[in-house]
Coordinates of C-alpha atoms and ligand atoms in Angstrom, one line a residue:
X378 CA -21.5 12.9 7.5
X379 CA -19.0 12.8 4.5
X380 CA -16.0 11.3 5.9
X381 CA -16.2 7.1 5.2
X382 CA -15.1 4.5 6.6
X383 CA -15.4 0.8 5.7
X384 CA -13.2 -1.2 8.3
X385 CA -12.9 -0.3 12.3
X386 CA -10.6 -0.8 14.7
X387 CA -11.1 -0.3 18.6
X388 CA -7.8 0.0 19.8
X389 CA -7.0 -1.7 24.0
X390 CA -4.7 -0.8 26.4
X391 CA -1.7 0.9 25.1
X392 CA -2.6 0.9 21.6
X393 CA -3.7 4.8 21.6
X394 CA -3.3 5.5 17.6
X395 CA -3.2 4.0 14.1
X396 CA -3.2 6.1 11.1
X397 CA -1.0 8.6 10.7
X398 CA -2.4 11.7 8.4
X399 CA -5.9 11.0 10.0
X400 CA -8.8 13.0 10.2
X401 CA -10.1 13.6 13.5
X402 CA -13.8 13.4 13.8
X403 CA -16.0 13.9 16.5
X404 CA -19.0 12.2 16.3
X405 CA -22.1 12.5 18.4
X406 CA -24.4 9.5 19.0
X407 CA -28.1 8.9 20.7
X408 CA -25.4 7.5 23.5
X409 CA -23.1 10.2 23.9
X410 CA -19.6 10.7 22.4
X411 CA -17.6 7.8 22.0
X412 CA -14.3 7.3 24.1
X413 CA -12.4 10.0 22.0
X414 CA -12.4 12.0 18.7
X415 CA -12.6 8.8 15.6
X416 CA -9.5 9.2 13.6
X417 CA -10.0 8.6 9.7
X418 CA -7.3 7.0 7.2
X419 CA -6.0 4.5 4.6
X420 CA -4.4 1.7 5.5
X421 CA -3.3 0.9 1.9
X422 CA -6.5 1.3 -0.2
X423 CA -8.6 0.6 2.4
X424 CA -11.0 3.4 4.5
X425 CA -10.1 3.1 8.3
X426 CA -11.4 4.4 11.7
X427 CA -9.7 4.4 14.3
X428 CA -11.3 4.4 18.1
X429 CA -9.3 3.9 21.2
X430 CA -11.0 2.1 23.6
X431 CA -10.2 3.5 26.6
X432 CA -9.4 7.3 25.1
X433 CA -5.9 8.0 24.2
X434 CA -5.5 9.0 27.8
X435 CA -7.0 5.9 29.0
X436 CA -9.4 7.4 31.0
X437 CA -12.3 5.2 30.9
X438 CA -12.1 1.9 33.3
X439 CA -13.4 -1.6 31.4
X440 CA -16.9 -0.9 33.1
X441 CA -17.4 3.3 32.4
X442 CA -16.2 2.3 28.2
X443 CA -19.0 3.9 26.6
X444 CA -20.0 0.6 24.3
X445 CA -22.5 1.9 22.4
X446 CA -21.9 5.2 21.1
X447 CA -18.2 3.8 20.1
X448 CA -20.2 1.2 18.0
X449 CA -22.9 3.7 16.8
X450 CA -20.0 5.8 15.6
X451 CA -18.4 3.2 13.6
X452 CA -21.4 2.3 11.8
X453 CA -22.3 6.0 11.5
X454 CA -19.3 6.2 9.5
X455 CA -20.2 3.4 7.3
X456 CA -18.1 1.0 8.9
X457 CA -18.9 -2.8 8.4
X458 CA -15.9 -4.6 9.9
X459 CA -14.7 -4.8 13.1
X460 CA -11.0 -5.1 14.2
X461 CA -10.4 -5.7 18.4
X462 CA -7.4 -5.8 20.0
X463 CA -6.7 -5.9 23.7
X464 CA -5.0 -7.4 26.2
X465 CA -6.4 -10.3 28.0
X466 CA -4.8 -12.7 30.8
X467 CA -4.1 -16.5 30.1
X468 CA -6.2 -19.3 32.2
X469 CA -3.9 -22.1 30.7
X470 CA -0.3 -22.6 31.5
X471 CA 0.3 -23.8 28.0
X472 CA -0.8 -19.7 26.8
X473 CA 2.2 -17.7 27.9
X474 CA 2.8 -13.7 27.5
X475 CA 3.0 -12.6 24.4
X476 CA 0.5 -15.0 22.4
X477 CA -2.1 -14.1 20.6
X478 CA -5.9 -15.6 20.5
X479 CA -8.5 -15.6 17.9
X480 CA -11.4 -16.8 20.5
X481 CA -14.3 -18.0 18.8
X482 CA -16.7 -17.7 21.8
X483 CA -17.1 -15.3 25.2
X484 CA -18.5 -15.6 28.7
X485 CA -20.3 -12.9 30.1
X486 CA -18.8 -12.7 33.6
X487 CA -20.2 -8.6 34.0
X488 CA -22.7 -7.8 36.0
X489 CA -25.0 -4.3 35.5
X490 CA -23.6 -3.3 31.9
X491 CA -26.2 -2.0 29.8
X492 CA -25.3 -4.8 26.7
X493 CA -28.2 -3.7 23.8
X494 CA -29.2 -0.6 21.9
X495 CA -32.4 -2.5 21.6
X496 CA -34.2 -1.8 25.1
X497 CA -37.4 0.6 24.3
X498 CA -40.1 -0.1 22.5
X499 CA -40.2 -3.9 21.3
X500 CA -37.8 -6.7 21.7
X501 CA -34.6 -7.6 19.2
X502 CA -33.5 -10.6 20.1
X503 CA -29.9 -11.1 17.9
X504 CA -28.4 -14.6 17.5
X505 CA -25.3 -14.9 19.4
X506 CA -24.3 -18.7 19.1
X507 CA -21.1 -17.8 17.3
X508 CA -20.3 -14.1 18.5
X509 CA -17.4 -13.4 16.1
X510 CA -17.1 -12.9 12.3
X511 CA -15.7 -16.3 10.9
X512 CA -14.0 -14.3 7.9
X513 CA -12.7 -11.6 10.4
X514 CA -11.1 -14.9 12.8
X515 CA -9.7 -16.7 9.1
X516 CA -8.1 -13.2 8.1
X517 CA -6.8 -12.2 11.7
X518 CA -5.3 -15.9 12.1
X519 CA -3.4 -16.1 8.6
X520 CA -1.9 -12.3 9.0
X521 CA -0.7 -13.4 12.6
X522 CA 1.0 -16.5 11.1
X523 CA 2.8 -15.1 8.2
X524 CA 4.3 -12.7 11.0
X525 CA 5.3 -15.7 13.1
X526 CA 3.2 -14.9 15.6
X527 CA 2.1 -17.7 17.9
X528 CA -1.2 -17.6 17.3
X529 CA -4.1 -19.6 19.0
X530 CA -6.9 -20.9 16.5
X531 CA -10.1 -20.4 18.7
X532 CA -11.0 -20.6 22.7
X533 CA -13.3 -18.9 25.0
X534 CA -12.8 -15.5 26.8
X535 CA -14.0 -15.2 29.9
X536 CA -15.2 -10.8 30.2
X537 CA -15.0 -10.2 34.4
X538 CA -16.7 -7.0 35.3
X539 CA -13.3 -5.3 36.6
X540 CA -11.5 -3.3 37.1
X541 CA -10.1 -5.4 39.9
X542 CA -8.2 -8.9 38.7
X543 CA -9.4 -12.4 39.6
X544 CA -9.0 -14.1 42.7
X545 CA -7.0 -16.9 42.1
X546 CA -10.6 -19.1 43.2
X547 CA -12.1 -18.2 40.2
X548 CA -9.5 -17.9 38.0
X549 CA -9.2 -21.8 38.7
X550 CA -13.1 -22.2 38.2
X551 CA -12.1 -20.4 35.0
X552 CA -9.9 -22.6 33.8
X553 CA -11.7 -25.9 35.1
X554 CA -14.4 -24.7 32.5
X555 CA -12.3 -24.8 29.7
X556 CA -12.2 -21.1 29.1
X557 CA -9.1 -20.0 27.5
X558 CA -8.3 -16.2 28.3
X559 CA -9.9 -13.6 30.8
X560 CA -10.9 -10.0 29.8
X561 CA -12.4 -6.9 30.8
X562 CA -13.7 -5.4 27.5
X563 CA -15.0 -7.7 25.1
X564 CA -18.4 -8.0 25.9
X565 CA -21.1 -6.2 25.4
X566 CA -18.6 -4.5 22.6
X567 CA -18.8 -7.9 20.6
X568 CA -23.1 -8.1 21.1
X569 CA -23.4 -4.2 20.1
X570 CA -21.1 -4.9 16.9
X571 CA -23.6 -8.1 16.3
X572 CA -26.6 -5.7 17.1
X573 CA -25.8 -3.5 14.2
X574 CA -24.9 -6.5 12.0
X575 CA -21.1 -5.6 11.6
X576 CA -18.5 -8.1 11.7
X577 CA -16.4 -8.3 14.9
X578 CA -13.4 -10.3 15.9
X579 CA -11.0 -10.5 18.8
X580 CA -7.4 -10.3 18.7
X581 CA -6.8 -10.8 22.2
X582 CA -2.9 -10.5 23.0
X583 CA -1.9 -12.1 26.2
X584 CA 0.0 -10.2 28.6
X585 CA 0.2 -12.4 31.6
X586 CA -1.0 -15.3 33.2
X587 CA -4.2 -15.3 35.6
X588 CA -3.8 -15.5 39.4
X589 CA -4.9 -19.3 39.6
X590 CA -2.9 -20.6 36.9
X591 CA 0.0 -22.4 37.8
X592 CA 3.3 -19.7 37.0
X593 CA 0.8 -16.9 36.8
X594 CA 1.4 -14.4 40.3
X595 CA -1.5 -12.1 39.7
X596 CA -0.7 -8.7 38.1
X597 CA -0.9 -5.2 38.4
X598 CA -2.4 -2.9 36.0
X599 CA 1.1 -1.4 35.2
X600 CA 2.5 -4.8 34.1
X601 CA 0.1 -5.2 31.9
X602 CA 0.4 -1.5 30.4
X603 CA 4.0 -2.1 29.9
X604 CA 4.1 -5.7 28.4
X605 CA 1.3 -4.5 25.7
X606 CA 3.1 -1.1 25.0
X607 CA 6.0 -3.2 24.5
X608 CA 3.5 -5.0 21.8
X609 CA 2.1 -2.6 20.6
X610 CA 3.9 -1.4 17.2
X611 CA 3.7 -5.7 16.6
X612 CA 0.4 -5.4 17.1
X613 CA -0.5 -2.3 14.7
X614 CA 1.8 -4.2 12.0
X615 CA -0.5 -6.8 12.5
X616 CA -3.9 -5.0 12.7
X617 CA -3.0 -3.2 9.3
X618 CA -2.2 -6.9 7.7
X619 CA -5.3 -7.6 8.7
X620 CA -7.3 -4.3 7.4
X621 CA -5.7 -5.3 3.5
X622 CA -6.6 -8.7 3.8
X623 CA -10.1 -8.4 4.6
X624 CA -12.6 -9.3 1.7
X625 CA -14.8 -5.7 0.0
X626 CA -17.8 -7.7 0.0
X627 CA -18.6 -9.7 2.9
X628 CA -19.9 -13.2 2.7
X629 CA -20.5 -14.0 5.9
X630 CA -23.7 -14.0 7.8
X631 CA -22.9 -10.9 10.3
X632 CA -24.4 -8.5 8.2
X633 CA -27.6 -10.6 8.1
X634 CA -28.3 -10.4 11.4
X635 CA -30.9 -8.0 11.6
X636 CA -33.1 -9.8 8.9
X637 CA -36.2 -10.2 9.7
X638 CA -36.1 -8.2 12.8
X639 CA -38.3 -5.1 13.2
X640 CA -36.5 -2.5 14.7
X641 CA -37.5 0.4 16.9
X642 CA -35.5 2.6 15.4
X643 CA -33.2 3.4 12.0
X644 CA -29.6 2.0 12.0
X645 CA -27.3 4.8 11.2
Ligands
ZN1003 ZN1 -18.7 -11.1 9.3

């Protein structure tokens, strides 16, 4: 493959495109094809790829995504950092629409998703204490500041299988465990990244508030379409901040990950 990339981005709900001028590539993985065609730019000096999530028609529901081919893609094309933006719910009252969290950890709320590209032939177990990249959270966090964006230092998302929304029972359970925002997509996306030793950090931008939280009504899938497409040219100002800040040479440990480890197979 000659087209590089150093820095990806998995685009959520609504947010459909990047780079303008892009190259369109379709890569095939040992998993299938990723959601769509990966699009290839600069974002200033910096080599970009650009997946969305969901397709740019947004046909693939939380639970169909296919995980690992769009993370075997990204590190097919040399990728090392990981940008991910979607669009969570709030589980605190104090979190309203239109803030933005850096979570530091994730609950794993899914039930039947194939989460490792490490299940044939011998055991790779990954450390997962602190899921995201610590350099990718600093980087995210200071470009969302000097927009003015309010930005939340840190939390826990709670990823629900989907597609349907909480009930407002466990929404409250949520909550009474301290977890901060509730998702659909970012697990087992943030455990692939971490099983191919790339950096991977959550820019989760609330669009509403959970159906047990005290203001929040519940929401339909529309209302959260249209607050984040309302968001969305923020978001890709943001995201492209972020792309330029990020360090060439990483320092933290996410690339290490694998030490050690005997795979099964060879990383792309
Ligand atoms: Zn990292």
């Amino acid at each position: 493959m000659v087209t590089r990339a150093e820095i990806g981005v998995i685009g959520g709900s609504g947010f459909y495109s990047l780079l303008d001028d892009a190259e369109e590539i379709e890569v095939s993985t040992p998993y299938g094809p990723p959601s769509d065609v990966v699009t290839v730019g600069r974002i200033g000096s910096r080599s970009v790829a650009f997946i969305p999530r969901h397709g740019r028609d947004h046909r693939f529901p939380p639970h169909r995504i296919p995980y690992r081919a769009n993370l075997w893609a990204l590190r097919a094309l040399g990728v090392t950092q990981v940008l991910a933006p979607s669009a969570v719910g709030s589980l605190r009252p104090e979190i309203g629409p239109g803030a933005l969290v850096i979570p530091d950890q994730f609950v794993d709320r899914t039930s039947g998703r194939v989460q490792t590209f490490y299940d044939l032939n011998g055991a790779v177990h990954v450390s997962l204490a602190d899921p995201y990249c610590p350099t990718g959270r600093s980087v995210a966090l200071s470009a969302a500041r000097s927009a003015n964006w309010e930005t939340i230092d840190g939390g826990t998302l709670v990823v629900i299988e989907g597609p349907r929304f909480s009930t407002r029972a466990e929404s409250r359970w949520f909550t009474a465990n301290g977890w901060s925002i509730v998702g659909m997509t970012g697990f087992p996306e943030a455990v692939l990244a971490r099983e191919l030793a790339l950096c991977y950090t959550s820019l989760s931008l609330v669009t509403d508030h959970d159906a047990g939280v005290e203001a929040g009504e519940g929401v339909t899938h529309e209302e959260v379409l249209a607050f984040f497409a309302a968001n969305v040219a923020r978001m890709r100002t943001l995201v492209s901040e972020a792309v330029t800040a990020l360090p060439r040479e990483r320092t933290c440990s996410c690339g290490s990950a694998l030490d050690g480890i005997k795979l099964p197979f060879e990383l792309p």
